Amino acid sequence: MEQLLDQIFSPEVRLALTIVVIFIGILYLISIVWVIRDSYLRGSNPVIWGVIALIPFLGAFAYSMMRPPMLKSDRDEQSLDFALKQRELLKYGECSKCGYPVEREYLMCPRCSTQLKNECTRCGHALNPDWSVCPYCCTPTE
């Protein structure tokens, strides 16, 4: 029996098996490091995910299936971009008659010619219809 095993597991086969085992071990360690680093970057708890990643290859697979979809920096950038777009949209409104997008300073709708705001007789700024005085030059409105 030992002779048969010695013939099957020749020095070349043992070397190949040793290389394969070392390669799998390195992949296992790299997967643990990847899970810990990626969970930190995504805002998850890296300690918990590191412990889960100790389960050979299943832990890294479980993490890759359950990890947050975006990096923390990407989420922050997306929320800032969203806030900026909201602020930009505040500069615009829409015509109450036709719904055409108009800027805040427009006096008339360029599409349907509906009067949107009044004009100050002294300084020429656009005034909301419910204002009784111009906030720019303190002129009373009609």
PDB file of C-alpha atoms in Angstrom:
ATOM      1  CA  MET A   1       0.000   0.000   0.000  1.00  0.00           C
ATOM      2  CA  GLU A   2       2.808   2.411   0.871  1.00  0.00           C
ATOM      3  CA  GLN A   3       4.540   1.633  -2.395  1.00  0.00           C
ATOM      4  CA  LEU A   4       1.355   2.445  -4.299  1.00  0.00           C
ATOM      5  CA  LEU A   5       1.004   5.772  -2.450  1.00  0.00           C
ATOM      6  CA  ASP A   6       4.670   6.549  -3.097  1.00  0.00           C
ATOM      7  CA  GLN A   7       4.119   5.882  -6.798  1.00  0.00           C
ATOM      8  CA  ILE A   8       0.977   8.075  -6.928  1.00  0.00           C
ATOM      9  CA  PHE A   9       2.442  10.861  -4.802  1.00  0.00           C
ATOM     10  CA  SER A  10       5.741  11.241  -6.562  1.00  0.00           C
ATOM     11  CA  PRO A  11       7.909  14.229  -5.611  1.00  0.00           C
ATOM     12  CA  GLU A  12       6.531  16.178  -8.586  1.00  0.00           C
ATOM     13  CA  VAL A  13       2.910  15.578  -7.540  1.00  0.00           C
ATOM     14  CA  ARG A  14       3.715  16.482  -3.932  1.00  0.00           C
ATOM     15  CA  LEU A  15       5.338  19.708  -5.127  1.00  0.00           C
ATOM     16  CA  ALA A  16       2.309  20.523  -7.286  1.00  0.00           C
ATOM     17  CA  LEU A  17      -0.082  19.817  -4.377  1.00  0.00           C
ATOM     18  CA  THR A  18       2.027  21.954  -2.061  1.00  0.00           C
ATOM     19  CA  ILE A  19       1.925  24.846  -4.543  1.00  0.00           C
ATOM     20  CA  VAL A  20      -1.851  24.491  -4.935  1.00  0.00           C
ATOM     21  CA  VAL A  21      -2.374  24.440  -1.151  1.00  0.00           C
ATOM     22  CA  ILE A  22      -0.157  27.511  -0.700  1.00  0.00           C
ATOM     23  CA  PHE A  23      -2.020  29.301  -3.515  1.00  0.00           C
ATOM     24  CA  ILE A  24      -5.412  28.501  -1.919  1.00  0.00           C
ATOM     25  CA  GLY A  25      -4.115  29.689   1.450  1.00  0.00           C
ATOM     26  CA  ILE A  26      -2.941  32.971  -0.049  1.00  0.00           C
ATOM     27  CA  LEU A  27      -6.331  33.454  -1.739  1.00  0.00           C
ATOM     28  CA  TYR A  28      -8.025  32.800   1.613  1.00  0.00           C
ATOM     29  CA  LEU A  29      -5.908  35.436   3.370  1.00  0.00           C
ATOM     30  CA  ILE A  30      -6.443  37.935   0.537  1.00  0.00           C
ATOM     31  CA  SER A  31     -10.223  37.380   0.722  1.00  0.00           C
ATOM     32  CA  ILE A  32     -10.192  38.167   4.460  1.00  0.00           C
ATOM     33  CA  VAL A  33      -8.179  41.339   3.899  1.00  0.00           C
ATOM     34  CA  TRP A  34     -10.491  42.356   1.033  1.00  0.00           C
ATOM     35  CA  VAL A  35     -13.636  41.847   3.146  1.00  0.00           C
ATOM     36  CA  ILE A  36     -12.245  43.909   6.034  1.00  0.00           C
ATOM     37  CA  ARG A  37     -11.034  46.739   3.796  1.00  0.00           C
ATOM     38  CA  ASP A  38     -14.137  46.839   1.634  1.00  0.00           C
ATOM     39  CA  SER A  39     -16.505  46.764   4.603  1.00  0.00           C
ATOM     40  CA  TYR A  40     -14.604  49.684   6.134  1.00  0.00           C
ATOM     41  CA  LEU A  41     -14.834  51.680   2.888  1.00  0.00           C
ATOM     42  CA  ARG A  42     -18.556  50.956   2.564  1.00  0.00           C
ATOM     43  CA  GLY A  43     -19.353  52.013   6.126  1.00  0.00           C
ATOM     44  CA  SER A  44     -20.086  48.523   7.497  1.00  0.00           C
ATOM     45  CA  ASN A  45     -18.568  47.064  10.650  1.00  0.00           C
ATOM     46  CA  PRO A  46     -15.192  45.625   9.532  1.00  0.00           C
ATOM     47  CA  VAL A  47     -14.696  43.608  12.736  1.00  0.00           C
ATOM     48  CA  ILE A  48     -17.918  41.648  12.337  1.00  0.00           C
ATOM     49  CA  TRP A  49     -17.340  41.071   8.643  1.00  0.00           C
ATOM     50  CA  GLY A  50     -13.734  40.082   9.343  1.00  0.00           C
ATOM     51  CA  VAL A  51     -14.925  37.397  11.762  1.00  0.00           C
ATOM     52  CA  ILE A  52     -17.474  36.181   9.217  1.00  0.00           C
ATOM     53  CA  ALA A  53     -14.757  36.148   6.549  1.00  0.00           C
ATOM     54  CA  LEU A  54     -12.791  33.651   8.656  1.00  0.00           C
ATOM     55  CA  ILE A  55     -15.189  30.984   7.390  1.00  0.00           C
ATOM     56  CA  PRO A  56     -13.129  29.792   4.434  1.00  0.00           C
ATOM     57  CA  PHE A  57     -14.449  31.356   1.215  1.00  0.00           C
ATOM     58  CA  LEU A  58     -18.097  31.195   2.360  1.00  0.00           C
ATOM     59  CA  GLY A  59     -17.579  34.264   4.541  1.00  0.00           C
ATOM     60  CA  ALA A  60     -16.240  36.300   1.614  1.00  0.00           C
ATOM     61  CA  PHE A  61     -19.079  35.028  -0.567  1.00  0.00           C
ATOM     62  CA  ALA A  62     -21.662  35.981   2.084  1.00  0.00           C
ATOM     63  CA  TYR A  63     -20.116  39.445   2.375  1.00  0.00           C
ATOM     64  CA  SER A  64     -20.108  39.967  -1.381  1.00  0.00           C
ATOM     65  CA  MET A  65     -23.817  39.095  -1.476  1.00  0.00           C
ATOM     66  CA  MET A  66     -24.816  41.309   1.491  1.00  0.00           C
ATOM     67  CA  ARG A  67     -22.443  44.271   1.296  1.00  0.00           C
ATOM     68  CA  PRO A  68     -23.776  47.816   0.870  1.00  0.00           C
ATOM     69  CA  PRO A  69     -24.145  48.744  -2.789  1.00  0.00           C
ATOM     70  CA  MET A  70     -22.030  51.912  -2.675  1.00  0.00           C
ATOM     71  CA  LEU A  71     -18.883  53.128  -1.023  1.00  0.00           C
ATOM     72  CA  LYS A  72     -19.336  55.607   1.806  1.00  0.00           C
ATOM     73  CA  SER A  73     -17.554  58.318  -0.190  1.00  0.00           C
ATOM     74  CA  ASP A  74     -19.843  57.681  -3.174  1.00  0.00           C
ATOM     75  CA  ARG A  75     -22.937  57.963  -0.949  1.00  0.00           C
ATOM     76  CA  ASP A  76     -21.663  61.258   0.468  1.00  0.00           C
ATOM     77  CA  GLU A  77     -20.921  62.589  -3.009  1.00  0.00           C
ATOM     78  CA  GLN A  78     -24.336  61.494  -4.246  1.00  0.00           C
ATOM     79  CA  SER A  79     -26.123  63.226  -1.370  1.00  0.00           C
ATOM     80  CA  LEU A  80     -24.130  66.430  -2.000  1.00  0.00           C
ATOM     81  CA  ASP A  81     -24.965  66.246  -5.692  1.00  0.00           C
ATOM     82  CA  PHE A  82     -28.636  65.740  -4.851  1.00  0.00           C
ATOM     83  CA  ALA A  83     -28.623  68.740  -2.498  1.00  0.00           C
ATOM     84  CA  LEU A  84     -26.933  70.891  -5.163  1.00  0.00           C
ATOM     85  CA  LYS A  85     -29.521  69.898  -7.763  1.00  0.00           C
ATOM     86  CA  GLN A  86     -32.327  70.680  -5.329  1.00  0.00           C
ATOM     87  CA  ARG A  87     -30.819  74.109  -4.706  1.00  0.00           C
ATOM     88  CA  GLU A  88     -30.531  74.709  -8.450  1.00  0.00           C
ATOM     89  CA  LEU A  89     -34.177  73.731  -8.925  1.00  0.00           C
ATOM     90  CA  LEU A  90     -35.215  76.370  -6.388  1.00  0.00           C
ATOM     91  CA  LYS A  91     -34.125  78.976  -8.925  1.00  0.00           C
ATOM     92  CA  TYR A  92     -36.895  77.793 -11.239  1.00  0.00           C
ATOM     93  CA  GLY A  93     -40.628  77.457 -11.024  1.00  0.00           C
ATOM     94  CA  GLU A  94     -43.391  76.761 -13.470  1.00  0.00           C
ATOM     95  CA  CYS A  95     -46.157  78.763 -15.024  1.00  0.00           C
ATOM     96  CA  SER A  96     -49.392  78.346 -13.106  1.00  0.00           C
ATOM     97  CA  LYS A  97     -51.376  78.322 -16.362  1.00  0.00           C
ATOM     98  CA  CYS A  98     -49.400  76.110 -18.772  1.00  0.00           C
ATOM     99  CA  GLY A  99     -46.761  74.473 -16.519  1.00  0.00           C
ATOM    100  CA  TYR A 100     -43.824  75.721 -18.609  1.00  0.00           C
ATOM    101  CA  PRO A 101     -40.563  75.972 -16.594  1.00  0.00           C
ATOM    102  CA  VAL A 102     -39.781  79.592 -15.804  1.00  0.00           C
ATOM    103  CA  GLU A 103     -37.033  81.326 -13.866  1.00  0.00           C
ATOM    104  CA  ARG A 104     -37.774  83.073 -10.605  1.00  0.00           C
ATOM    105  CA  GLU A 105     -37.208  86.547 -12.062  1.00  0.00           C
ATOM    106  CA  TYR A 106     -39.536  86.138 -15.072  1.00  0.00           C
ATOM    107  CA  LEU A 107     -42.420  88.589 -15.169  1.00  0.00           C
ATOM    108  CA  MET A 108     -44.303  86.748 -17.937  1.00  0.00           C
ATOM    109  CA  CYS A 109     -44.417  83.169 -19.148  1.00  0.00           C
ATOM    110  CA  PRO A 110     -42.530  82.988 -22.465  1.00  0.00           C
ATOM    111  CA  ARG A 111     -44.924  80.333 -23.777  1.00  0.00           C
ATOM    112  CA  CYS A 112     -48.438  81.551 -22.907  1.00  0.00           C
ATOM    113  CA  SER A 113     -47.764  85.216 -21.963  1.00  0.00           C
ATOM    114  CA  THR A 114     -49.412  84.880 -18.562  1.00  0.00           C
ATOM    115  CA  GLN A 115     -48.235  87.547 -16.117  1.00  0.00           C
ATOM    116  CA  LEU A 116     -46.351  85.765 -13.380  1.00  0.00           C
ATOM    117  CA  LYS A 117     -45.157  88.681 -11.280  1.00  0.00           C
ATOM    118  CA  ASN A 118     -45.480  92.434 -11.026  1.00  0.00           C
ATOM    119  CA  GLU A 119     -42.637  94.787 -11.810  1.00  0.00           C
ATOM    120  CA  CYS A 120     -41.461  97.445  -9.389  1.00  0.00           C
ATOM    121  CA  THR A 121     -42.089 100.836 -10.890  1.00  0.00           C
ATOM    122  CA  ARG A 122     -38.946 102.310  -9.361  1.00  0.00           C
ATOM    123  CA  CYS A 123     -36.191  99.642  -9.615  1.00  0.00           C
ATOM    124  CA  GLY A 124     -37.704  97.181 -12.110  1.00  0.00           C
ATOM    125  CA  HIS A 125     -37.271  94.011 -10.012  1.00  0.00           C
ATOM    126  CA  ALA A 126     -39.833  91.231 -10.195  1.00  0.00           C
ATOM    127  CA  LEU A 127     -42.300  91.259  -7.305  1.00  0.00           C
ATOM    128  CA  ASN A 128     -44.630  88.559  -6.106  1.00  0.00           C
ATOM    129  CA  PRO A 129     -48.278  89.563  -6.474  1.00  0.00           C
ATOM    130  CA  ASP A 130     -48.911  89.355  -2.716  1.00  0.00           C
ATOM    131  CA  TRP A 131     -46.091  91.761  -1.755  1.00  0.00           C
ATOM    132  CA  SER A 132     -47.151  95.209  -0.655  1.00  0.00           C
ATOM    133  CA  VAL A 133     -43.695  96.765  -0.824  1.00  0.00           C
ATOM    134  CA  CYS A 134     -40.635  96.164  -2.990  1.00  0.00           C
ATOM    135  CA  PRO A 135     -37.932  94.501  -0.837  1.00  0.00           C
ATOM    136  CA  TYR A 136     -35.188  95.968  -3.042  1.00  0.00           C
ATOM    137  CA  CYS A 137     -36.030  99.675  -2.948  1.00  0.00           C
ATOM    138  CA  CYS A 138     -38.878  99.939  -0.356  1.00  0.00           C
ATOM    139  CA  THR A 139     -41.341 101.364  -2.878  1.00  0.00           C
ATOM    140  CA  PRO A 140     -44.991 100.572  -2.064  1.00  0.00           C
ATOM    141  CA  THR A 141     -46.705  98.506  -4.783  1.00  0.00           C
ATOM    142  CA  GLU A 142     -50.056  99.349  -6.345  1.00  0.00           C
TER     143      GLU A 142
END
